[in-house]
Coordinates of C-alpha atoms (C1' of nucleotides) in Angstrom, one line a residue:
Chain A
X1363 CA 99.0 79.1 74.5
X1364 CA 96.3 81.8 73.9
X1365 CA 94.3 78.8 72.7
X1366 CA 93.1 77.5 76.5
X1367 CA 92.7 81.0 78.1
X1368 CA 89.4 81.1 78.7
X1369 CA 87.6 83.0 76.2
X1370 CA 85.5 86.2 77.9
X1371 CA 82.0 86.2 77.2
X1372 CA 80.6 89.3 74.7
X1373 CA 80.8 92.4 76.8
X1374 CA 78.7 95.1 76.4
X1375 CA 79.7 98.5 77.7
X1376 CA 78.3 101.3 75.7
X1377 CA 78.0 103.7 78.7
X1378 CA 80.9 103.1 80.7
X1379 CA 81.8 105.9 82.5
X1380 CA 78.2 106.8 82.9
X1381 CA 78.1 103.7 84.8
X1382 CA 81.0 104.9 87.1
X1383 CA 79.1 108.0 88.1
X1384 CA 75.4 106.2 88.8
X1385 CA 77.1 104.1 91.0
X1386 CA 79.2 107.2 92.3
X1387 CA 75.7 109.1 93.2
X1388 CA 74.2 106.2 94.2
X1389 CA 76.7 105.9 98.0
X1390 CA 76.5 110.0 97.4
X1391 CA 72.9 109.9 98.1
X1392 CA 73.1 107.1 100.3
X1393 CA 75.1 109.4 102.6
X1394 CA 72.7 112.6 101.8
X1395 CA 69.4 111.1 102.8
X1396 CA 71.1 109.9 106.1
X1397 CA 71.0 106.0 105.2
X1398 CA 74.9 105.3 105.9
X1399 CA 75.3 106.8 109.9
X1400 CA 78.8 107.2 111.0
X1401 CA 81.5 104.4 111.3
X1402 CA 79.7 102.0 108.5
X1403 CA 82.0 100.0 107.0
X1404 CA 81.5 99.9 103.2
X1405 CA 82.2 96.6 101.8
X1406 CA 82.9 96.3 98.2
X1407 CA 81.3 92.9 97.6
X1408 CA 78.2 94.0 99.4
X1409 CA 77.8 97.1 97.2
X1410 CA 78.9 95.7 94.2
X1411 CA 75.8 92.8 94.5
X1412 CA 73.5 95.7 95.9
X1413 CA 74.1 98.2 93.0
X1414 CA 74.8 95.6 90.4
X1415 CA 77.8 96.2 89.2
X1416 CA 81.3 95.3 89.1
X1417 CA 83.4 95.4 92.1
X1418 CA 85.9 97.6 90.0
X1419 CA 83.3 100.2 89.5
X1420 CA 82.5 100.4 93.7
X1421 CA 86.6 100.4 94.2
X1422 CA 87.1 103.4 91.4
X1423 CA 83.8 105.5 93.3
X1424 CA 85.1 104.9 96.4
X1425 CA 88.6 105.5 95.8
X1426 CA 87.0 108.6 94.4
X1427 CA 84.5 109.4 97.2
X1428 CA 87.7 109.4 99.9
X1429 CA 89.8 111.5 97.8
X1430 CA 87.3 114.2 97.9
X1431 CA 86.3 113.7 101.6
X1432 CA 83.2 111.8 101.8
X1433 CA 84.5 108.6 103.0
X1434 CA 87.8 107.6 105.0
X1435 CA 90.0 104.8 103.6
X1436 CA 91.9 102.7 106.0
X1437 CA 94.6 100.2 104.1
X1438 CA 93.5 96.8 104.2
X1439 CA 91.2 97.5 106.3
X1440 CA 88.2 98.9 103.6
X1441 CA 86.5 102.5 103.4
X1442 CA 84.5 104.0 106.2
X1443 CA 81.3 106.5 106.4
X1444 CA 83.8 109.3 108.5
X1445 CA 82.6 110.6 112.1
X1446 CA 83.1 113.9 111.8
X1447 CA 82.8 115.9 114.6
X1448 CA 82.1 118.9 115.6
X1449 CA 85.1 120.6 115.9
X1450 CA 86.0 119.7 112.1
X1451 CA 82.1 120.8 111.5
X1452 CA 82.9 123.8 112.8
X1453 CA 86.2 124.3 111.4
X1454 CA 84.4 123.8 107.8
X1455 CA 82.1 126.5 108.6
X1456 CA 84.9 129.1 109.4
X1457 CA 86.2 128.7 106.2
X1458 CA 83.2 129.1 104.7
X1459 CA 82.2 132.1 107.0
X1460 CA 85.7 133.4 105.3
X1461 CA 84.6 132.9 101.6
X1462 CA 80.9 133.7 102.0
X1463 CA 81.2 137.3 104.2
X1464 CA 84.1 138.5 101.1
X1465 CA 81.6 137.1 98.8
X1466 CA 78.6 139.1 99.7
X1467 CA 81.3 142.2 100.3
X1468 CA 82.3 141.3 96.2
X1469 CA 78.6 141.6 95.5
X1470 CA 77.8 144.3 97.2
X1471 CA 80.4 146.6 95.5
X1472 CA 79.9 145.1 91.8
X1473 CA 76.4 143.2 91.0
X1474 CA 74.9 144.0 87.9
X1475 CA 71.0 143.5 87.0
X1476 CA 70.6 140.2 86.2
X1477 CA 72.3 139.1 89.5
X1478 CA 69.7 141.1 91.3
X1479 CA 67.2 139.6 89.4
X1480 CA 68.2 135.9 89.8
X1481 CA 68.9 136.7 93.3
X1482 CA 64.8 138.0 93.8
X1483 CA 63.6 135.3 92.2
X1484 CA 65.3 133.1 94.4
X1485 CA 64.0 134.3 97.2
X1486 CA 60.7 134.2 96.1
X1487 CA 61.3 130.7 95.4
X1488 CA 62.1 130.1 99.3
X1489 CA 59.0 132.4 100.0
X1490 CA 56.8 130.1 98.2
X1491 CA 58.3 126.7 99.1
X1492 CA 57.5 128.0 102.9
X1493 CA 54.5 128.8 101.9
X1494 CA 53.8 125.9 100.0
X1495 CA 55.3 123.8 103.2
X1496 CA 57.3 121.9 100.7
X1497 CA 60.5 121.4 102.6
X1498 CA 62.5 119.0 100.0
X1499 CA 62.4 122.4 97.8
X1500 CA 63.7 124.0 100.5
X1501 CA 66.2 121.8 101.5
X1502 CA 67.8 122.1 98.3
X1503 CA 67.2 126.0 97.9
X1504 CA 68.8 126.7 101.0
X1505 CA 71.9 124.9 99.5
X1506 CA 71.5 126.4 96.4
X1507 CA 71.3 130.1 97.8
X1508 CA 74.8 130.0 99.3
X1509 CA 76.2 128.5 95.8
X1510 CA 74.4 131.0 93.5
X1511 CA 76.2 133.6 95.6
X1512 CA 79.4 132.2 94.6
X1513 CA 78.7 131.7 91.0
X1514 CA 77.6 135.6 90.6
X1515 CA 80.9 136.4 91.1
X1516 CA 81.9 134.6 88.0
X1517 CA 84.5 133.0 89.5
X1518 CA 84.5 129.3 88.8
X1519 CA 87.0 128.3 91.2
X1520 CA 85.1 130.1 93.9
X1521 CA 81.7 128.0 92.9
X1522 CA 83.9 124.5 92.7
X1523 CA 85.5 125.1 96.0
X1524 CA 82.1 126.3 98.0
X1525 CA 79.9 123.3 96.4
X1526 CA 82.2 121.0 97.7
X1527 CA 82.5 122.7 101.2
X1528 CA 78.4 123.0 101.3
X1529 CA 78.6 119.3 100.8
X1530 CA 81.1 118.5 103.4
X1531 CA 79.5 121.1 105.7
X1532 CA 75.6 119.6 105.2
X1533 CA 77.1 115.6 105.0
X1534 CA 77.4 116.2 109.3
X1535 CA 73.4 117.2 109.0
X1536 CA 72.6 114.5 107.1
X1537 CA 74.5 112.0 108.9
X1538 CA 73.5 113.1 112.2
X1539 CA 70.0 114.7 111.9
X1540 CA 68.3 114.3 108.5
X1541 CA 64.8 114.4 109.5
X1542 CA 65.5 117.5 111.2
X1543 CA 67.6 119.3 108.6
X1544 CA 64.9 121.0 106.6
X1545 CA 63.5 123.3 109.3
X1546 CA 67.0 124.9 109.7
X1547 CA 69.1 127.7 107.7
X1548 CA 65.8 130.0 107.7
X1549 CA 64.8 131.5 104.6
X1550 CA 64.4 134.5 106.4
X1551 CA 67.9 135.0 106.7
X1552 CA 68.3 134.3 102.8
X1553 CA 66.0 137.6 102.5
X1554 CA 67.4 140.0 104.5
X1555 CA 71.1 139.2 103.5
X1556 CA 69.5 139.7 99.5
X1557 CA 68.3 142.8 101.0
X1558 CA 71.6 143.8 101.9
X1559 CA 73.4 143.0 98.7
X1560 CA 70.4 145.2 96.7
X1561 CA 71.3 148.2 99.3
X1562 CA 74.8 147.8 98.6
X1563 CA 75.5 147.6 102.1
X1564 CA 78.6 145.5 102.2
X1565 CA 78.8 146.0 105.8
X1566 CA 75.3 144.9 106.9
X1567 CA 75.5 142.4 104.1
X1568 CA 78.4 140.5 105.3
X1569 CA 77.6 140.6 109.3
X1570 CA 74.0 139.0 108.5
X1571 CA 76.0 136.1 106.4
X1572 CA 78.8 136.0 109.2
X1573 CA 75.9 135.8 112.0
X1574 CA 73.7 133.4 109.3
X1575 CA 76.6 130.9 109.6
X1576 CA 77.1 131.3 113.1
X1577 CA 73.6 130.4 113.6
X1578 CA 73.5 127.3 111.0
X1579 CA 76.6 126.1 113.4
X1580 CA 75.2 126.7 116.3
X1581 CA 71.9 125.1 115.5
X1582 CA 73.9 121.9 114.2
X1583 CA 76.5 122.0 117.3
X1584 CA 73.7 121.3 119.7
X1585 CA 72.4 118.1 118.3
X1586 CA 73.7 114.8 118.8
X1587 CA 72.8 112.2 117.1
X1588 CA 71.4 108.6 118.4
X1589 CA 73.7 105.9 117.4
X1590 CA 72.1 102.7 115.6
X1591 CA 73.7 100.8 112.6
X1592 CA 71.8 100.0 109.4
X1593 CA 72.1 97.1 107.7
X1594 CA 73.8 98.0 104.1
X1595 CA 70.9 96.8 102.2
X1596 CA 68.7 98.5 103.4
X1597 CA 70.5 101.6 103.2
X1598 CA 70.6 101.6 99.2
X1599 CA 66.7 100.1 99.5
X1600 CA 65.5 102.6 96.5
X1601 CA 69.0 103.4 95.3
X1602 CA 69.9 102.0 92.0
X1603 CA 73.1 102.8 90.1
X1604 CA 71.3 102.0 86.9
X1605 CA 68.8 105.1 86.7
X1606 CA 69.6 108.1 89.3
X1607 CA 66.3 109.9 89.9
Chain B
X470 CA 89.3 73.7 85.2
X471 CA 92.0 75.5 88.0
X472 CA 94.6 73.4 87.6
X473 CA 95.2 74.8 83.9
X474 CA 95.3 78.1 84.8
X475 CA 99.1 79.9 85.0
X476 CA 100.0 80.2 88.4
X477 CA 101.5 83.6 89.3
X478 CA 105.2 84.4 90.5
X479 CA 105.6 84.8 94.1
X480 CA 105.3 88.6 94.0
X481 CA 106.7 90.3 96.7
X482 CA 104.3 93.6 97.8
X483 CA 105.5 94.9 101.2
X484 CA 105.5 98.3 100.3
X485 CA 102.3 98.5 98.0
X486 CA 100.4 102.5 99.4
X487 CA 104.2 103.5 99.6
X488 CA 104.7 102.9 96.0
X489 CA 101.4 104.4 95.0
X490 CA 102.8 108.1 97.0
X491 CA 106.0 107.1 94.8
X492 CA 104.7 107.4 91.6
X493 CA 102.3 109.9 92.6
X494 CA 105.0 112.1 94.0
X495 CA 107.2 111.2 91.0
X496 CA 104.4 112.9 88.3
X497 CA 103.7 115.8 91.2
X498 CA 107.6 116.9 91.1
X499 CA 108.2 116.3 87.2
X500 CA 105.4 118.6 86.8
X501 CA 106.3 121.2 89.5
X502 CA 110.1 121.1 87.8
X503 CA 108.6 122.2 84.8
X504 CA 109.7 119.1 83.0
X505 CA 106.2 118.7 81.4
X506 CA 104.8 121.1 79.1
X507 CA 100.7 122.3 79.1
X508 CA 99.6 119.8 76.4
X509 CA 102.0 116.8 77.2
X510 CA 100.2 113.9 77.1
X511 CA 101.0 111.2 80.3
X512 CA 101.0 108.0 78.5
X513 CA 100.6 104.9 81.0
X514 CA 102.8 102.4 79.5
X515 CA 105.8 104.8 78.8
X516 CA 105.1 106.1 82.3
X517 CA 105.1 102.3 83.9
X518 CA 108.4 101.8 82.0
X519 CA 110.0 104.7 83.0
X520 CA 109.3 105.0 86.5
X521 CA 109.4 101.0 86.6
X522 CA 106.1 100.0 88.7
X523 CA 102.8 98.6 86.6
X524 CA 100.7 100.2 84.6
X525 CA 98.1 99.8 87.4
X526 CA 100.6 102.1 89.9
X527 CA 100.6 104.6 86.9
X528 CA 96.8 104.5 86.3
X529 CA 96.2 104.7 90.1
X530 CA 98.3 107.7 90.6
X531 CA 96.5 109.4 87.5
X532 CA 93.3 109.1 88.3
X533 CA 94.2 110.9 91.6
X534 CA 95.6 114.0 89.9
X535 CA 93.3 114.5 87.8
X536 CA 90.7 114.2 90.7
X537 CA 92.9 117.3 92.3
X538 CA 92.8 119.1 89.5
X539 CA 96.6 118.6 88.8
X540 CA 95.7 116.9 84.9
X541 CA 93.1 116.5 82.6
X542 CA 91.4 113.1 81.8
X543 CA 89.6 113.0 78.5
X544 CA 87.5 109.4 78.4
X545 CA 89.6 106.9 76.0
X546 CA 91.7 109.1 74.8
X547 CA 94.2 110.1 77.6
X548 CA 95.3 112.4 80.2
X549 CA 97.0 115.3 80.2
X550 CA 99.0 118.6 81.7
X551 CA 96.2 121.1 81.5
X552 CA 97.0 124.2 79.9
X553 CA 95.7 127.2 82.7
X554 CA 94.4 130.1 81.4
X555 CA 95.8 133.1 82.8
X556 CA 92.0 134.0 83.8
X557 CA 91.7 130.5 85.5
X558 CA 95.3 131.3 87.6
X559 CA 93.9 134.9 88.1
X560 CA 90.4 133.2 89.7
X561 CA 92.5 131.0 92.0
X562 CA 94.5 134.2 93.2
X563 CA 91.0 135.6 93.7
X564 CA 90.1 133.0 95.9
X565 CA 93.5 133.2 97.6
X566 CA 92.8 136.9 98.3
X567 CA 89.8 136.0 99.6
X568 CA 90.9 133.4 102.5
X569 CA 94.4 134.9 103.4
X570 CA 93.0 138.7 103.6
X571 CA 90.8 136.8 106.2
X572 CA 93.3 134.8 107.6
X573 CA 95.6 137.8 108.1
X574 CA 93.0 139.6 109.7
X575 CA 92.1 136.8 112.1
X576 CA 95.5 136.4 112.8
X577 CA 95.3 140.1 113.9
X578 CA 92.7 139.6 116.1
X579 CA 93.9 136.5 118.2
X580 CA 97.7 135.6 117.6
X581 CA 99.8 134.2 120.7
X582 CA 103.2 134.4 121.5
X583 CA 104.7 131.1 119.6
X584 CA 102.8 132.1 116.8
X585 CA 104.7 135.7 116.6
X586 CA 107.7 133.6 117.3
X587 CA 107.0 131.5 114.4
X588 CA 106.2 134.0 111.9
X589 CA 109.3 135.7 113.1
X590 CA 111.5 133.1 112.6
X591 CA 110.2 132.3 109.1
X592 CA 111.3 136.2 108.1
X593 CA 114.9 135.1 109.5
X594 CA 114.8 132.5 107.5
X595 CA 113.8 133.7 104.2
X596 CA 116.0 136.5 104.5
X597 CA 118.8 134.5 105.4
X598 CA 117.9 132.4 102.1
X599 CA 117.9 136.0 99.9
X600 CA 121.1 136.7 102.0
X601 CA 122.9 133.1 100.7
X602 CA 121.4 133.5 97.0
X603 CA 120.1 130.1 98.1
X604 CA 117.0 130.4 95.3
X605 CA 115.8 126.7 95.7
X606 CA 115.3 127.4 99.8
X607 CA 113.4 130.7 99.0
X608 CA 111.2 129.6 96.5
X609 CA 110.1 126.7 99.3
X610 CA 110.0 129.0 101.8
X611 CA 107.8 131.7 99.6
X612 CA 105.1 129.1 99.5
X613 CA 105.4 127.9 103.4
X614 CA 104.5 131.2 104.4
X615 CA 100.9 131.3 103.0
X616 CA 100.8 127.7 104.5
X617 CA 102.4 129.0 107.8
X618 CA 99.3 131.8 108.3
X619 CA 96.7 129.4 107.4
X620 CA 98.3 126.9 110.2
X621 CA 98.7 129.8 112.4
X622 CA 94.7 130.3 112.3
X623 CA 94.4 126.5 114.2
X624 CA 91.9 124.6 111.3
X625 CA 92.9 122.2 109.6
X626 CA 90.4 122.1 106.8
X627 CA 91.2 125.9 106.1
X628 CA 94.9 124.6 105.9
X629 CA 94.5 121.8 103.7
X630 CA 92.2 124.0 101.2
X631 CA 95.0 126.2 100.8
X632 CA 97.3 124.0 100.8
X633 CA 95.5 122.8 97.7
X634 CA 94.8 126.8 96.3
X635 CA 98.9 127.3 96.1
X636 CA 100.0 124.1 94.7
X637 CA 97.6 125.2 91.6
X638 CA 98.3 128.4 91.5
X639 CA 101.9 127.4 91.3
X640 CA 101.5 125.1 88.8
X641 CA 101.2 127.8 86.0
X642 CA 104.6 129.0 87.5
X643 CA 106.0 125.6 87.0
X644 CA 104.7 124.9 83.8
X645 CA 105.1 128.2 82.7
X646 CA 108.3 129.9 84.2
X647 CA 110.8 127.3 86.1
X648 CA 113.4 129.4 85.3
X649 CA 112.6 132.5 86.2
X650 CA 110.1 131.7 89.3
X651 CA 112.5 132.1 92.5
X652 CA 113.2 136.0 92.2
X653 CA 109.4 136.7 92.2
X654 CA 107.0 136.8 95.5
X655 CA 109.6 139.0 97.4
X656 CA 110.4 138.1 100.8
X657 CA 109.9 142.2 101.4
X658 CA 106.6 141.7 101.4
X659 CA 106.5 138.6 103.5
X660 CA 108.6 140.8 105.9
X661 CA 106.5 143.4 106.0
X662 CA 102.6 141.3 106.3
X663 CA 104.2 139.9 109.3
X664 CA 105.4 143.3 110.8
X665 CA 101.6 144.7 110.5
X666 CA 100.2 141.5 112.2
X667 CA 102.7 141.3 115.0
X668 CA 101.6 145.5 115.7
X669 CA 97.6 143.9 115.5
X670 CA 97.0 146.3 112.3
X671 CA 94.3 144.0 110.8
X672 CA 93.3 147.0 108.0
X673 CA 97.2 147.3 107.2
X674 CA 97.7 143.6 107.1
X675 CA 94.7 143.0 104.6
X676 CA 95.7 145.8 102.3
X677 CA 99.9 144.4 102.0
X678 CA 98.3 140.6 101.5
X679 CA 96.0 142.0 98.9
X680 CA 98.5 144.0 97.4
X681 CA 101.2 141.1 97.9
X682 CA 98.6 138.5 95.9
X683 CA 97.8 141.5 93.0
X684 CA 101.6 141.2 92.6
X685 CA 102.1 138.0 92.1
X686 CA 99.2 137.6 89.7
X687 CA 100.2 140.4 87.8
X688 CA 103.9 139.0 87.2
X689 CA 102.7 136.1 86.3
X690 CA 100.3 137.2 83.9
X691 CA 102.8 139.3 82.4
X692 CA 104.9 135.8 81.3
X693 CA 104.6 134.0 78.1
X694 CA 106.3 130.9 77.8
X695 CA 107.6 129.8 74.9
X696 CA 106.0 126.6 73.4
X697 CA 108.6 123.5 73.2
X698 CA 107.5 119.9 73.8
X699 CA 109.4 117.8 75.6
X700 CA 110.3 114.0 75.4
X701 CA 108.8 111.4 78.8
X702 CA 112.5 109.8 79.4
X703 CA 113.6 113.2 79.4
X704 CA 111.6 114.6 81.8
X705 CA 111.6 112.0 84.2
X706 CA 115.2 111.9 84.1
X707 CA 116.8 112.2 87.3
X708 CA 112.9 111.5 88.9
X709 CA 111.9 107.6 90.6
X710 CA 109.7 106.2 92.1
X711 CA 111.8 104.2 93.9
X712 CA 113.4 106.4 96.3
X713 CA 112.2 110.0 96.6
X714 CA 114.4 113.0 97.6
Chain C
dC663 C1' 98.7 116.2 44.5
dA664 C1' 95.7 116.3 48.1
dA665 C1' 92.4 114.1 50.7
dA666 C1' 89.7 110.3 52.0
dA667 C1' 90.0 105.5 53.4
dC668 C1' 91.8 101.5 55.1
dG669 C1' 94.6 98.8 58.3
dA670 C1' 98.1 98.0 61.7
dA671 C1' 99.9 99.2 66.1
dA672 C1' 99.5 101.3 70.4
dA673 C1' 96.9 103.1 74.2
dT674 C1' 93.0 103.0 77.3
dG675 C1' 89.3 100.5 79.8
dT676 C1' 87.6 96.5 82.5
dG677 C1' 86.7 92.0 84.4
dC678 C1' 89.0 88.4 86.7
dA679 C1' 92.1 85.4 89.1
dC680 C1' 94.8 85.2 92.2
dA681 C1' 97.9 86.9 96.7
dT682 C1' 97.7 89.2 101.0
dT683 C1' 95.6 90.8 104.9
dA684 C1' 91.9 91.2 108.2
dT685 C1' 88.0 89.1 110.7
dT686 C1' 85.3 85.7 112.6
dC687 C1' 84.6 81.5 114.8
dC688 C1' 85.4 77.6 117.4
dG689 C1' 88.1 74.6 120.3
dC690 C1' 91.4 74.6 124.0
dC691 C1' 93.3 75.7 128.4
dA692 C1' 93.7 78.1 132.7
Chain D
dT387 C1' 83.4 80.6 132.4
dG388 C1' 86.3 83.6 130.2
dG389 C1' 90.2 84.7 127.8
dC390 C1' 93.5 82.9 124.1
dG391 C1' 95.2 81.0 119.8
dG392 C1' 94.8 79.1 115.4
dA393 C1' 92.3 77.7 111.5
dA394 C1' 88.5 78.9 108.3
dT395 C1' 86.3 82.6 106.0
dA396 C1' 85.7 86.9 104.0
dA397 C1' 87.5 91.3 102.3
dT398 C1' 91.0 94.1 100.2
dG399 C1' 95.0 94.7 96.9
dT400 C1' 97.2 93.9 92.4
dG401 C1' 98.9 92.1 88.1
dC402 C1' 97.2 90.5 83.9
dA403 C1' 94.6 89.2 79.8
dC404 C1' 91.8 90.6 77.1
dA405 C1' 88.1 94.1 74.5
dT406 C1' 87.5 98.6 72.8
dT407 C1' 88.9 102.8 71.1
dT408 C1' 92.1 105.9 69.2
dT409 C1' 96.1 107.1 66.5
dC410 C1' 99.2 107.0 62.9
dG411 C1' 101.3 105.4 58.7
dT412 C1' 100.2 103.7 54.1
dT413 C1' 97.6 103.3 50.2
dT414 C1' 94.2 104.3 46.9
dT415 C1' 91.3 107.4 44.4
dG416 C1' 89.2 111.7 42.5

DNA sequence: CAAAACGAAAATGTGCACATTATTCCGCCA
DNA sequence: TGGCGGAATAATGTGCACATTTTCGTTTTG
């Protein structure tokens, strides 16, 4: 009986759940750099011959992706980039005004040395990237400001929770606007709210990060994006699952 | 070539996302009955047998626990009921302090009518619960107030996060304390939160949430459970998949 | 006698073959 | 011609048969 099952050919799978995650990153990025615009459907035998893999491995990161919020699963019907609009953009960003304004507050009252330090040098990282003009580095410094904020409070909860609402809040920016994302969320503001926290002004500190997120809202509210579908392949042109860069 | 291949029963699968919420809510309330100890290991095919659905159900319903921070997957060898530290609980009450001192405030600033009428009714009914001993109906009502301000506020993302927050920070109850949970989180306090946000007091309102949320932390902290490992079949007794309460 | 080593059994991981459901396409009729 | 219905096609959902890895009981050896 076992005799004329078909015998499976020599498997290798050495990095297995390494595989899971490249192709996890690979629709993440997809979605970051703007490739995948609203309302895509996401086909699992497309993306399984694009990223060359199994269709297993697309199911298990996309089950994954719409349990964190990235994508929306319909039943039977297959997995979707979501719309979100503004209101929910907006509603993300009042949470986080919540979090970040009792963070800065935390700060103010208890930072030690080498939070001051690492939050100088980060500004002076933002300083130069301006200066430099190199607005990938920004792009992710301006992200990265908000999250080293959260992680000086040594609270690791705090950092999970804020990475993934930073993701969900800049997924709308990337989806709707990313060529125009990197001249937002000013540097400048970065500064002066570091300024704040040095001063110990918990007060000033937290109305700059309330009126910094406020702005970052605002900015995003008033763009709307022009619909056009892209064809799947080309979305993941330069995306492989094998090697993340 | 497909004629020698086994053909497969006629399998019946009207119901197949309501099973998966099944089994998913099956582990979710074995867990949040204390039937599982920190350390139990959540084997699939004693699970699949005991709940009676396949080891794919089991596997499915898993892998989206652990993605929500209910269990603990460790590659090839398992998953498990995480063991949180008291420092991890006291970092999720941190965060909790953080959003509902907010939320408290807000709700200050901007409540309407039915929302005092809501809040007021919940105090009725909690204290109506203390007044009947009824110790099941308070311990769910203890946890629908936090879920009640966040609602109160109007965003749905804020809800949902916290929604999130108090099912982990009452895990540890649950894993730790069954027994002796319902007589903690007094409805006093409950009563009293919603007194200073009906009179607008936002300062007032802060301070008794903070203070409310040190409490809790600090009882639970205070609690050692005693190690004793439990048997599967034991601790889903009385729990199916089939039909949930 | 303890500890390392070997082997059997069980558990996890994964591709695949279907069933089921949705979508598309084409002919038909009003 | 335009809407409608059904068959063909494609996509999603799921159980299962393995391969791989771990775990545990037994034996052997220093």
């Amino acid at each position: 009986m076992a005799a004329l099952r078909k015998k499976v050919q020599p498997r290798r799978l050495k990095g297995n759940v390494a595989i899971d995650k490249a192709v996890y990153d690979a629709i993440r990025r997809a979605m970051l750099m703007g490739r995948l615009l609203p309302g895509t459907k996401l086909r699992e035998p497309a993306l399984a011959r694009v990223l060359k893999v199994s269709r297993e491995r697309v199911r298990k990161a996309l089950h994954r992706l719409v349990h964190e919020g990235w994508l929306e699963a319909v039943p039977n019907r297959g997995t979707f980039v979501p719309a979100l609009t503004i209101e929910e953009v907006r509603e993300i960003y009042d949470v986080r005004t919540m979090l970040e304004t009792a963070i800065v507050q935390r700060l103010c009252a208890e930072h030690g040395a080498p939070a001051a330090q690492r939050l100088k040098a980060h500004v002076s990282e933002e300083r130069q990237a301006v200066r430099t003009d190199d607005r990938g580095r920004l792009f992710g410094l301006s992200g990265e400001f908000h999250i080293l904020l959260a992680e000086l409070c040594g609270n690791e909860q705090l950092s999970r929770l804020l990475r993934g609402l930073l993701t969900r809040s800049t997924m709308h920016f990337s989806l709707s606007a990313p060529e125009r994302f990197h001249n937002c969320a000013g540097p400048h503001d970065h500064a002066d709210i570091v300024k704040a926290i040095l001063a110990r002004d918990a007060k000033k500190a937290a109305k700059l990060m309330l009126d910094h997120l406020l702005g970052l809202v605002e900015w995003q509210s008033a763009w709307r994006p022009p619909p056009d579908p892209v064809a799947l392949e080309d979305a993941f042109r330069g995306i492989s699952a094998k090697r993340q860069a």
